[in-house]
PDB file of C-alpha atoms in Angstrom:
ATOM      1  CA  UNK A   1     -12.005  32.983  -6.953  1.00  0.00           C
ATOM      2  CA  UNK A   2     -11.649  32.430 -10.674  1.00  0.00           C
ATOM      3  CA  UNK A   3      -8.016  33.020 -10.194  1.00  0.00           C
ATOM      4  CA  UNK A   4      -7.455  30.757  -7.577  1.00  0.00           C
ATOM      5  CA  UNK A   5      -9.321  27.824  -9.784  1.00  0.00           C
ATOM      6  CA  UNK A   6      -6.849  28.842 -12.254  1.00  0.00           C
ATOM      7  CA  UNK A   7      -3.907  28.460 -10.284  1.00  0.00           C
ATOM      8  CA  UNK A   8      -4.531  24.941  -9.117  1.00  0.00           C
ATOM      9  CA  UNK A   9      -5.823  23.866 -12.711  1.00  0.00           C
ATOM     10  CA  UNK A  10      -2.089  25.105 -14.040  1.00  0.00           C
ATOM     11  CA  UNK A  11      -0.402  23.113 -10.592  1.00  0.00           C
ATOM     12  CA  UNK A  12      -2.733  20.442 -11.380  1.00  0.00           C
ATOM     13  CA  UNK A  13      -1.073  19.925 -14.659  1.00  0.00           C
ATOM     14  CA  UNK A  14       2.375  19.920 -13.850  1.00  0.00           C
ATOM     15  CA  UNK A  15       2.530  18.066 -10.184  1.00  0.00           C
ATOM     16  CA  UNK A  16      -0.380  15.314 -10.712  1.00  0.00           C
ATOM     17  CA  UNK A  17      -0.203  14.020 -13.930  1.00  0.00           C
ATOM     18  CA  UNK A  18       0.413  10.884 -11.910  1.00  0.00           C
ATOM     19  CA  UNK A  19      -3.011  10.895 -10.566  1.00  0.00           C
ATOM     20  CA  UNK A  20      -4.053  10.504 -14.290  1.00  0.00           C
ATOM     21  CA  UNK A  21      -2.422   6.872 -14.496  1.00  0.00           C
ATOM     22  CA  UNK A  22      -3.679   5.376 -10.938  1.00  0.00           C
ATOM     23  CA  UNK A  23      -7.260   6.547 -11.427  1.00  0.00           C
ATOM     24  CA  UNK A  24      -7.326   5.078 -14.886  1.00  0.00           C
ATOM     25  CA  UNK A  25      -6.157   1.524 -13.623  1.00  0.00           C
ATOM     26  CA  UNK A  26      -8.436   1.458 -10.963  1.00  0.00           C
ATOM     27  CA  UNK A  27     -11.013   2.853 -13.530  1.00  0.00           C
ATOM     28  CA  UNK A  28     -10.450  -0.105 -15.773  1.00  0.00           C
ATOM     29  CA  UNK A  29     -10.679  -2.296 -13.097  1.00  0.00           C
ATOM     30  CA  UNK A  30     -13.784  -1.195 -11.535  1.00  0.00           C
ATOM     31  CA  UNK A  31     -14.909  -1.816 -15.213  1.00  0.00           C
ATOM     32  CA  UNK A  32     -13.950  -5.582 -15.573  1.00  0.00           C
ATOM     33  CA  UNK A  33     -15.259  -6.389 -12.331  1.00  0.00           C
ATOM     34  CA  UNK A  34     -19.037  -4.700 -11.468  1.00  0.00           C
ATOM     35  CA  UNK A  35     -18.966  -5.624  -7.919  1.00  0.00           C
ATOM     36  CA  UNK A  36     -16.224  -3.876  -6.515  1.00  0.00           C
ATOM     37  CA  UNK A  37     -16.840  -0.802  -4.350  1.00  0.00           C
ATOM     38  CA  UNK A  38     -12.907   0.283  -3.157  1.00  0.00           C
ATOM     39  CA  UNK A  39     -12.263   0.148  -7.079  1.00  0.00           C
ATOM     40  CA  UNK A  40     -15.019   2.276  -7.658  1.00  0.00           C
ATOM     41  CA  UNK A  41     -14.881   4.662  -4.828  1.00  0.00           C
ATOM     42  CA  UNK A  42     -11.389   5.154  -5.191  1.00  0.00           C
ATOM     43  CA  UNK A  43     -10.834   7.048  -8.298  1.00  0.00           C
ATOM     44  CA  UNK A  44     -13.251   9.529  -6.562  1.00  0.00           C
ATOM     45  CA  UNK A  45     -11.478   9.576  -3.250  1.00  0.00           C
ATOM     46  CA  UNK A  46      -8.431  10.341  -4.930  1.00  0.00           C
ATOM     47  CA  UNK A  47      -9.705  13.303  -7.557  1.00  0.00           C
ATOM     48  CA  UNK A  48     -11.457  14.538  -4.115  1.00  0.00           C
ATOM     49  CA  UNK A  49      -8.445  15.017  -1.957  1.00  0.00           C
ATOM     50  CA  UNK A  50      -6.208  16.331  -4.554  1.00  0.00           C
ATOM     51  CA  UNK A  51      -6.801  19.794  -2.865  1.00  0.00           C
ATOM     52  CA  UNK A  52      -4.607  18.391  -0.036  1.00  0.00           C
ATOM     53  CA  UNK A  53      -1.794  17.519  -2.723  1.00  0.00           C
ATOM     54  CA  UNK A  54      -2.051  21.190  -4.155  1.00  0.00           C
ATOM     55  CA  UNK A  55      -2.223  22.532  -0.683  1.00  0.00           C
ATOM     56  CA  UNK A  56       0.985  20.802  -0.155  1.00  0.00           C
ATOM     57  CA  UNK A  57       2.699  22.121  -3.215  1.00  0.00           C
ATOM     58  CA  UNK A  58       1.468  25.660  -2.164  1.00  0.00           C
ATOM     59  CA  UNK A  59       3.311  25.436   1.322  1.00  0.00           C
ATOM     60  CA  UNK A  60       6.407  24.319  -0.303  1.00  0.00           C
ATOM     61  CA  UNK A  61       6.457  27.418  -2.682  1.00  0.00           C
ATOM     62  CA  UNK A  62       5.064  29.708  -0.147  1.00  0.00           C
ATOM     63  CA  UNK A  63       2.206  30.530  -1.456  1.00  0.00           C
ATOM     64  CA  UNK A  64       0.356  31.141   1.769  1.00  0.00           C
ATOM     65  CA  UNK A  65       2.664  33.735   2.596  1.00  0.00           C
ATOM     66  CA  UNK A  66       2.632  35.663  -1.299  1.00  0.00           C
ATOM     67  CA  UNK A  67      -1.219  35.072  -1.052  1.00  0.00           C
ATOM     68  CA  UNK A  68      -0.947  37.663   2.168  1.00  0.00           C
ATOM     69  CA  UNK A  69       0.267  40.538   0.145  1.00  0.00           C
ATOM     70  CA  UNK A  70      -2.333  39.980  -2.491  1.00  0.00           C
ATOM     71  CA  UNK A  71      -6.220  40.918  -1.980  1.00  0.00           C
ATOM     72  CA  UNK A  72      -7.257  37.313  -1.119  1.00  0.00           C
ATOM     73  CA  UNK A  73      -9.240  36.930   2.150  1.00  0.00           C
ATOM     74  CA  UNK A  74      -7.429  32.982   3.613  1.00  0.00           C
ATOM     75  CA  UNK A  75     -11.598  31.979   3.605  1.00  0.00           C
ATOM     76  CA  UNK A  76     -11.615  32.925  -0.343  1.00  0.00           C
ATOM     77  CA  UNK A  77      -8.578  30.332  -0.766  1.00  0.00           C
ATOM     78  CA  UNK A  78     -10.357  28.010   1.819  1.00  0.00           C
ATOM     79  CA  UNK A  79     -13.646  27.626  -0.370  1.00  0.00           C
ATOM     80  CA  UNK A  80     -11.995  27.548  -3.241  1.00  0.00           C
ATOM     81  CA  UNK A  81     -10.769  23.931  -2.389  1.00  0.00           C
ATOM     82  CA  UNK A  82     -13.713  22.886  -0.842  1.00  0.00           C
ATOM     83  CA  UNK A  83     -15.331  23.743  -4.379  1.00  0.00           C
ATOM     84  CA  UNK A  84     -12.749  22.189  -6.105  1.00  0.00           C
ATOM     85  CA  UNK A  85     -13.172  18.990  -4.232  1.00  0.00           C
ATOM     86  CA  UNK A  86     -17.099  18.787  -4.670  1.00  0.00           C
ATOM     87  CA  UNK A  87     -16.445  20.008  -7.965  1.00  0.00           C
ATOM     88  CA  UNK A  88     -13.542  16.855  -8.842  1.00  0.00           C
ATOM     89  CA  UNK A  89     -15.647  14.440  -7.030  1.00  0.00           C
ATOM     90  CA  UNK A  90     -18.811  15.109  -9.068  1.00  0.00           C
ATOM     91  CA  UNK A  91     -17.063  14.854 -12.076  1.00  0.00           C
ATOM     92  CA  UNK A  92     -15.058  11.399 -10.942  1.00  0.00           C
ATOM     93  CA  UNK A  93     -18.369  10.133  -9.742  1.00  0.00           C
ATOM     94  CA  UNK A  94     -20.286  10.637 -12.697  1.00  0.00           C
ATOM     95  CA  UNK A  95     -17.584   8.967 -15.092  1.00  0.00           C
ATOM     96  CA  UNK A  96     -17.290   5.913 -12.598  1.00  0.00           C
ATOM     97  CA  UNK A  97     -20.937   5.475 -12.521  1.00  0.00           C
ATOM     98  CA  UNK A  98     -21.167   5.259 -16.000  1.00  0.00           C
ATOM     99  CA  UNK A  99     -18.502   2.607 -16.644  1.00  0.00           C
ATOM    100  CA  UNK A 100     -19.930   0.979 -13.485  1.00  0.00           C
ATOM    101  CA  UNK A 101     -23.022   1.194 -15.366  1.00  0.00           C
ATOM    102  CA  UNK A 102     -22.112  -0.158 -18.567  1.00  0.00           C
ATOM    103  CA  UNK A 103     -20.708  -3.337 -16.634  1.00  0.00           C
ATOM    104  CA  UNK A 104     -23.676  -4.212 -15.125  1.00  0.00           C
ATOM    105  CA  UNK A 105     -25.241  -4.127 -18.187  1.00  0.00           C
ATOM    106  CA  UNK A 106     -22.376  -5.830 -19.963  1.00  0.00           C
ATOM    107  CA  UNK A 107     -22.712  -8.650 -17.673  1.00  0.00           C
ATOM    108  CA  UNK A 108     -26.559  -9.127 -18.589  1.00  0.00           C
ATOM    109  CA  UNK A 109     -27.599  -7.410 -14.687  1.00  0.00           C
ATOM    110  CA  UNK A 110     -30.352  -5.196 -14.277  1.00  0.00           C
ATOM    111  CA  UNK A 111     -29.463  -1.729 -12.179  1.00  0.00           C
ATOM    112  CA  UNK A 112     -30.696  -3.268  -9.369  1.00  0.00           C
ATOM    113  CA  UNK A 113     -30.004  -2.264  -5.617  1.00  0.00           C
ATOM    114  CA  UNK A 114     -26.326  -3.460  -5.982  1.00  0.00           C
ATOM    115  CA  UNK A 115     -25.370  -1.359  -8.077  1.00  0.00           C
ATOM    116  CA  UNK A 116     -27.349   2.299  -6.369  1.00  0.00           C
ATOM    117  CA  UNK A 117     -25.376   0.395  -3.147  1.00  0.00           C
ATOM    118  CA  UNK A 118     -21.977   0.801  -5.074  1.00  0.00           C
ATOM    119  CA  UNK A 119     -22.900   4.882  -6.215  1.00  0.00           C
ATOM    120  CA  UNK A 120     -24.293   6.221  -2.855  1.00  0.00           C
ATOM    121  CA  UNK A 121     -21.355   4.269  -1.081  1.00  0.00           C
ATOM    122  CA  UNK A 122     -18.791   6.235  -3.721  1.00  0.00           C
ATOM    123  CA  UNK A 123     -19.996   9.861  -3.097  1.00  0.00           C
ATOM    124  CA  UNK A 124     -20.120   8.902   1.187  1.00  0.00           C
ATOM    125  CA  UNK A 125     -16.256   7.728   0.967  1.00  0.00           C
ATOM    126  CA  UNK A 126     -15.232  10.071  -1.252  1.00  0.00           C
ATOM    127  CA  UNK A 127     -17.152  13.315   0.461  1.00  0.00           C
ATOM    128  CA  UNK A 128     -15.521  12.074   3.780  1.00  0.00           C
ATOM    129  CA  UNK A 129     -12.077  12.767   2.306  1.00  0.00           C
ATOM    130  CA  UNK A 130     -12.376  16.101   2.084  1.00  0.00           C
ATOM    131  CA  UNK A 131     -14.565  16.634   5.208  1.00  0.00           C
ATOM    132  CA  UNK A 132     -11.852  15.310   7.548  1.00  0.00           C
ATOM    133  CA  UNK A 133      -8.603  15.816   5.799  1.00  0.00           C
ATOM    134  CA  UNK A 134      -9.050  19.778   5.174  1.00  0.00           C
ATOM    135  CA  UNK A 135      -9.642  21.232   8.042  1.00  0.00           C
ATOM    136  CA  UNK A 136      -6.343  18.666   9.524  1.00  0.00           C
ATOM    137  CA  UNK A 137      -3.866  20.404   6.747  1.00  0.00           C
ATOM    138  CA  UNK A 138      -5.398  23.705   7.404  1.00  0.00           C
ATOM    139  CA  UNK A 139      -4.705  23.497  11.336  1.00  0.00           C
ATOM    140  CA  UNK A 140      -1.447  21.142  11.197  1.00  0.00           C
ATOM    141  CA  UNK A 141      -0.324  21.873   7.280  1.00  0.00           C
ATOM    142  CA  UNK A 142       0.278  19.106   4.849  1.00  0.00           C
ATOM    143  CA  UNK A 143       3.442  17.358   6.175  1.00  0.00           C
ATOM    144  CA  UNK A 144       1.289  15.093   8.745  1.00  0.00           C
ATOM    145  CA  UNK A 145      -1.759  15.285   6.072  1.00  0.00           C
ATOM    146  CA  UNK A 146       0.195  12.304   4.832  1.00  0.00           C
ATOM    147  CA  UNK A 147      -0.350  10.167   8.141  1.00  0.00           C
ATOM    148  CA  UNK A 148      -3.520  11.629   8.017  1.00  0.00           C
ATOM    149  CA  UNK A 149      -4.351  10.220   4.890  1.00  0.00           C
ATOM    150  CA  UNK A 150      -3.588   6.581   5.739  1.00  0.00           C
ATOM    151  CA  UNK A 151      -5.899   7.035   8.997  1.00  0.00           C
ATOM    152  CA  UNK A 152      -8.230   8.147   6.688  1.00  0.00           C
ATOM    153  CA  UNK A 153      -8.162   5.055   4.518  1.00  0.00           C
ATOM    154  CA  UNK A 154      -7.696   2.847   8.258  1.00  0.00           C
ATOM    155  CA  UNK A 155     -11.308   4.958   8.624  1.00  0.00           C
ATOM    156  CA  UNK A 156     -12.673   4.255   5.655  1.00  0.00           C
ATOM    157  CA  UNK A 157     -12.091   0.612   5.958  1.00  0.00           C
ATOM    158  CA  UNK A 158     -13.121   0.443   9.419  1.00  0.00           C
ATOM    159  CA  UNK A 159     -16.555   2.237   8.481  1.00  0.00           C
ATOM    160  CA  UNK A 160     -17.045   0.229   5.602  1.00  0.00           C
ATOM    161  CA  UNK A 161     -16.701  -3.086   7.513  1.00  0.00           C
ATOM    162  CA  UNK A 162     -18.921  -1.297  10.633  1.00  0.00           C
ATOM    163  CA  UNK A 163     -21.928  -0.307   7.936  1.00  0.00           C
ATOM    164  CA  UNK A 164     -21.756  -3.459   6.513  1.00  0.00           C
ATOM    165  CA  UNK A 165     -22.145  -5.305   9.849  1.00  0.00           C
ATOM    166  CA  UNK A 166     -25.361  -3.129  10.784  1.00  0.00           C
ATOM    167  CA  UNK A 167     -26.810  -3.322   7.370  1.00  0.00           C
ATOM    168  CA  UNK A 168     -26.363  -7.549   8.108  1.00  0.00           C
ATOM    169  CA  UNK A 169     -27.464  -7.735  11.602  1.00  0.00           C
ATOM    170  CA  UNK A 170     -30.788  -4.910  11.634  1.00  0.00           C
ATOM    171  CA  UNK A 171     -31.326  -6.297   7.832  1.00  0.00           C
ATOM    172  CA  UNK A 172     -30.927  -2.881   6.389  1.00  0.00           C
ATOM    173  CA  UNK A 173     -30.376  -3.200   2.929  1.00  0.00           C
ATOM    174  CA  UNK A 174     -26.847  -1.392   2.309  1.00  0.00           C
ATOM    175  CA  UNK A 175     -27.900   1.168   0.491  1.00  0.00           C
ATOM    176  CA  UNK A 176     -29.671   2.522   3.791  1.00  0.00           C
ATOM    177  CA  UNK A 177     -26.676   1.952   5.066  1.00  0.00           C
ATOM    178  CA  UNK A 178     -24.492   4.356   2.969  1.00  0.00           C
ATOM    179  CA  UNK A 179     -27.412   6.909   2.721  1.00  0.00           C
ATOM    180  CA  UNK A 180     -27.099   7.487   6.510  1.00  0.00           C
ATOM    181  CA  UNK A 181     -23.481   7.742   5.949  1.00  0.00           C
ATOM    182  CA  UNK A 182     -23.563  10.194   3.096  1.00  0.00           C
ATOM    183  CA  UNK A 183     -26.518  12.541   5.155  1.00  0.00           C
ATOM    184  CA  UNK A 184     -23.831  12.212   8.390  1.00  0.00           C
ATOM    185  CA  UNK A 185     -20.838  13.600   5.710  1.00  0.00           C
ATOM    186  CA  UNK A 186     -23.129  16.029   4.148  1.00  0.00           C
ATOM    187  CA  UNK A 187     -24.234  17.643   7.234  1.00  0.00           C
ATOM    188  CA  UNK A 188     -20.652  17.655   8.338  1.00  0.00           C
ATOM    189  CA  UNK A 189     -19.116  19.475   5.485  1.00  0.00           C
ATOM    190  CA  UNK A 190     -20.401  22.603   6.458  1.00  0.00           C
ATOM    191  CA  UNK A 191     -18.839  22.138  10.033  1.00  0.00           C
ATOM    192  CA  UNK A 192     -15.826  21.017   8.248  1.00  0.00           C
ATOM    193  CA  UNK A 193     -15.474  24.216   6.338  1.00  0.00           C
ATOM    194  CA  UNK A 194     -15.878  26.452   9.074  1.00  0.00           C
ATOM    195  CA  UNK A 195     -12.823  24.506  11.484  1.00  0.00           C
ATOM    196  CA  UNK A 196     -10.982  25.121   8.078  1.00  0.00           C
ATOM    197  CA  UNK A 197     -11.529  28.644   7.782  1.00  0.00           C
ATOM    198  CA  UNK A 198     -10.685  29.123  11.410  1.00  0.00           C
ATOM    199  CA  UNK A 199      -7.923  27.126  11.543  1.00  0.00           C
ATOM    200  CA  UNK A 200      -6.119  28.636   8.685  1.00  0.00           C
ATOM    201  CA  UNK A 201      -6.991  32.280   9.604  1.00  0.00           C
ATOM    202  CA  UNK A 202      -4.996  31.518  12.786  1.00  0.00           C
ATOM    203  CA  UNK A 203      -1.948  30.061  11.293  1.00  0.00           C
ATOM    204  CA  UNK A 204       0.890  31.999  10.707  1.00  0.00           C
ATOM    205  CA  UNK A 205       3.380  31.549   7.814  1.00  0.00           C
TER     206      UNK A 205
END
Protein backbone atom coordinates (compact mmCIF):
# COMPACT_ATOMS: atom_id res chain seq x y z
CA UNK A 1 0.00 0.00 0.00
CA UNK A 2 2.82 2.32 0.98
CA UNK A 3 4.14 1.81 -2.45
CA UNK A 4 1.22 2.54 -4.25
CA UNK A 5 0.86 6.05 -2.13
CA UNK A 6 4.26 6.53 -3.34
CA UNK A 7 3.67 6.09 -6.82
CA UNK A 8 0.85 8.55 -7.17
CA UNK A 9 2.67 11.15 -4.80
CA UNK A 10 5.77 10.96 -7.56
CA UNK A 11 2.76 11.13 -10.66
CA UNK A 12 1.22 13.69 -8.60
CA UNK A 13 4.21 15.84 -8.98
CA UNK A 14 4.92 15.68 -12.44
CA UNK A 15 1.21 15.52 -14.21
CA UNK A 16 -0.81 17.98 -11.72
CA UNK A 17 1.20 20.69 -10.87
CA UNK A 18 -1.64 22.48 -12.62
CA UNK A 19 -4.03 21.59 -9.97
CA UNK A 20 -1.68 23.67 -7.68
CA UNK A 21 -2.59 27.05 -9.61
CA UNK A 22 -6.60 26.54 -9.98
CA UNK A 23 -7.06 25.52 -6.35
CA UNK A 24 -5.05 28.48 -5.21
CA UNK A 25 -7.26 31.03 -7.24
CA UNK A 26 -10.29 29.65 -6.15
CA UNK A 27 -8.61 29.51 -2.64
CA UNK A 28 -8.01 33.22 -2.73
CA UNK A 29 -11.25 33.81 -3.82
CA UNK A 30 -13.18 31.88 -1.40
CA UNK A 31 -11.01 34.14 0.92
CA UNK A 32 -12.12 37.66 -0.35
CA UNK A 33 -15.57 36.70 -0.46
CA UNK A 34 -16.94 34.56 2.92
CA UNK A 35 -20.15 33.64 1.40
CA UNK A 36 -19.37 31.62 -1.39
CA UNK A 37 -19.87 27.84 -1.21
CA UNK A 38 -18.76 26.58 -5.11
CA UNK A 39 -15.47 28.65 -4.26
CA UNK A 40 -15.09 26.89 -1.22
CA UNK A 41 -16.15 23.45 -2.07
CA UNK A 42 -14.27 23.42 -5.07
CA UNK A 43 -10.70 23.32 -4.17
CA UNK A 44 -11.85 20.16 -2.25
CA UNK A 45 -13.75 18.62 -5.10
CA UNK A 46 -10.87 18.97 -7.17
CA UNK A 47 -7.90 17.59 -4.61
CA UNK A 48 -10.72 14.72 -4.11
CA UNK A 49 -11.02 13.45 -7.61
CA UNK A 50 -7.48 13.72 -8.52
CA UNK A 51 -7.41 9.84 -8.12
CA UNK A 52 -9.45 9.83 -11.38
CA UNK A 53 -6.64 12.08 -13.09
CA UNK A 54 -3.87 9.56 -11.81
CA UNK A 55 -6.05 6.69 -12.76
CA UNK A 56 -6.03 8.16 -16.14
CA UNK A 57 -2.32 8.61 -16.39
CA UNK A 58 -1.97 4.93 -15.16
CA UNK A 59 -4.11 3.55 -18.18
CA UNK A 60 -2.14 5.52 -20.57
CA UNK A 61 1.22 3.98 -19.31
CA UNK A 62 -0.25 0.66 -18.65
CA UNK A 63 0.06 0.40 -15.43
CA UNK A 64 -2.93 -1.83 -14.84
CA UNK A 65 -1.46 -4.34 -16.91
CA UNK A 66 2.52 -4.12 -15.17
CA UNK A 67 0.54 -3.98 -11.81
CA UNK A 68 -0.68 -7.79 -12.89
CA UNK A 69 2.75 -9.23 -12.86
CA UNK A 70 3.55 -7.63 -9.57
CA UNK A 71 2.07 -8.95 -6.06
CA UNK A 72 -0.71 -6.30 -5.93
CA UNK A 73 -4.25 -7.69 -5.38
CA UNK A 74 -6.56 -4.84 -8.13
CA UNK A 75 -8.66 -4.24 -4.44
CA UNK A 76 -5.10 -3.14 -2.82
CA UNK A 77 -4.80 -0.48 -5.81
CA UNK A 78 -8.63 0.17 -5.46
CA UNK A 79 -8.37 1.35 -1.68
CA UNK A 80 -5.49 2.93 -2.14
CA UNK A 81 -7.39 5.74 -4.08
CA UNK A 82 -10.26 5.71 -2.10
CA UNK A 83 -7.69 6.58 0.82
CA UNK A 84 -6.05 8.94 -1.13
CA UNK A 85 -9.20 10.79 -1.88
CA UNK A 86 -10.49 10.92 1.86
CA UNK A 87 -7.05 11.50 2.66
CA UNK A 88 -6.71 14.87 -0.12
CA UNK A 89 -10.10 15.95 0.80
CA UNK A 90 -9.41 16.15 4.56
CA UNK A 91 -6.47 17.95 4.04
CA UNK A 92 -8.21 20.54 1.30
CA UNK A 93 -11.05 20.84 3.72
CA UNK A 94 -9.23 21.72 6.64
CA UNK A 95 -7.07 24.51 4.82
CA UNK A 96 -10.36 25.98 3.20
CA UNK A 97 -12.06 26.08 6.46
CA UNK A 98 -9.50 27.95 7.94
CA UNK A 99 -9.20 30.75 5.36
CA UNK A 100 -13.02 30.54 5.27
CA UNK A 101 -12.64 31.06 8.84
CA UNK A 102 -10.39 33.86 9.01
CA UNK A 103 -12.87 35.78 6.56
CA UNK A 104 -15.63 35.61 8.60
CA UNK A 105 -13.78 36.92 11.19
CA UNK A 106 -12.06 39.46 8.98
CA UNK A 107 -15.33 40.78 8.05
CA UNK A 108 -16.34 41.39 11.86
CA UNK A 109 -19.02 37.92 11.60
CA UNK A 110 -19.38 35.62 14.28
CA UNK A 111 -19.06 31.63 13.16
CA UNK A 112 -22.49 31.52 13.04
CA UNK A 113 -24.71 28.87 11.15
CA UNK A 114 -23.54 30.33 7.74
CA UNK A 115 -20.52 29.58 7.93
CA UNK A 116 -20.92 25.44 9.62
CA UNK A 117 -23.60 25.66 6.35
CA UNK A 118 -20.55 26.46 4.00
CA UNK A 119 -18.09 23.40 5.84
CA UNK A 120 -20.66 20.51 6.05
CA UNK A 121 -21.83 21.54 2.42
CA UNK A 122 -17.81 21.28 1.32
CA UNK A 123 -17.07 17.74 2.70
CA UNK A 124 -20.96 16.48 1.09
CA UNK A 125 -19.82 17.86 -2.54
CA UNK A 126 -16.57 16.97 -2.33
CA UNK A 127 -17.14 13.19 -0.75
CA UNK A 128 -19.71 12.76 -3.66
CA UNK A 129 -16.87 13.10 -6.18
CA UNK A 130 -15.24 10.28 -5.36
CA UNK A 131 -18.32 8.15 -4.44
CA UNK A 132 -19.73 8.35 -7.98
CA UNK A 133 -16.84 8.97 -10.24
CA UNK A 134 -14.65 5.79 -9.05
CA UNK A 135 -16.47 3.09 -9.37
CA UNK A 136 -17.56 4.82 -13.30
CA UNK A 137 -13.57 4.82 -14.31
CA UNK A 138 -13.14 1.53 -12.69
CA UNK A 139 -16.07 -0.16 -14.81
CA UNK A 140 -15.80 2.17 -18.08
CA UNK A 141 -11.92 3.52 -17.55
CA UNK A 142 -11.06 7.15 -17.58
CA UNK A 143 -11.70 8.24 -21.22
CA UNK A 144 -15.64 8.82 -20.52
CA UNK A 145 -14.63 9.75 -16.70
CA UNK A 146 -14.29 13.08 -18.44
CA UNK A 147 -18.12 13.29 -19.47
CA UNK A 148 -18.58 11.87 -16.31
CA UNK A 149 -17.09 14.57 -14.58
CA UNK A 150 -19.18 17.37 -16.10
CA UNK A 151 -22.45 15.24 -15.13
CA UNK A 152 -21.01 15.24 -11.97
CA UNK A 153 -20.73 19.00 -11.66
CA UNK A 154 -24.54 19.13 -13.78
CA UNK A 155 -25.25 16.88 -10.31
CA UNK A 156 -23.77 18.84 -8.05
CA UNK A 157 -25.49 21.91 -9.20
CA UNK A 158 -28.71 20.30 -9.57
CA UNK A 159 -28.47 18.97 -5.82
CA UNK A 160 -27.33 22.09 -4.58
CA UNK A 161 -30.27 24.07 -6.06
CA UNK A 162 -32.76 20.85 -4.94
CA UNK A 163 -31.34 21.10 -1.04
CA UNK A 164 -31.63 24.55 -1.10
CA UNK A 165 -35.29 24.51 -2.24
CA UNK A 166 -36.26 21.94 0.67
CA UNK A 167 -34.22 23.68 3.24
CA UNK A 168 -36.62 27.03 1.97
CA UNK A 169 -39.90 25.42 1.66
CA UNK A 170 -39.90 22.73 5.09
CA UNK A 171 -37.76 25.75 6.80
CA UNK A 172 -34.85 23.50 7.44
CA UNK A 173 -32.05 25.50 8.18
CA UNK A 174 -29.33 24.46 5.42
CA UNK A 175 -27.10 23.04 7.42
CA UNK A 176 -29.76 20.14 8.00
CA UNK A 177 -29.86 20.22 4.70
CA UNK A 178 -26.22 19.29 3.81
CA UNK A 179 -25.96 16.99 6.94
CA UNK A 180 -28.56 14.66 5.32
CA UNK A 181 -26.58 14.95 2.24
CA UNK A 182 -23.20 14.20 3.72
CA UNK A 183 -24.88 10.96 5.99
CA UNK A 184 -26.54 9.85 2.28
CA UNK A 185 -22.60 10.14 0.72
CA UNK A 186 -21.12 8.63 3.74
CA UNK A 187 -23.23 5.65 3.83
CA UNK A 188 -22.69 5.34 0.13
CA UNK A 189 -18.98 5.24 0.03
CA UNK A 190 -18.78 1.96 1.28
CA UNK A 191 -21.21 0.73 -1.54
CA UNK A 192 -19.15 2.77 -3.80
CA UNK A 193 -15.99 0.94 -2.97
CA UNK A 194 -17.26 -2.37 -3.31
CA UNK A 195 -18.89 -1.64 -7.28
CA UNK A 196 -15.19 -0.40 -7.62
CA UNK A 197 -13.51 -3.36 -6.52
CA UNK A 198 -15.82 -5.49 -8.57
CA UNK A 199 -15.78 -3.63 -11.43
CA UNK A 200 -12.11 -3.44 -11.82
CA UNK A 201 -11.46 -7.12 -10.86
CA UNK A 202 -13.55 -7.87 -13.98
CA UNK A 203 -11.87 -5.67 -16.42
CA UNK A 204 -9.38 -6.89 -18.54
CA UNK A 205 -6.33 -4.93 -19.81
Amino acid sequence: MRALFLKDWYMAKSYCRSYLLIIAVFAAVSFISSESLFFMAYPAMMFGILPVTLISYDERFHWPAYAGTLPIRRRDEVREKYLLSLLLIAVMGIIMTVLQAIAVLRNGSELAEGFVMMVVGMFAFSLLGPCVLLPLVYRFGSEKARVNFYILIILVAVLAATFSGMATEVHFPFTTAYLILLAAVVACMPLSYAISCRAYEKREF
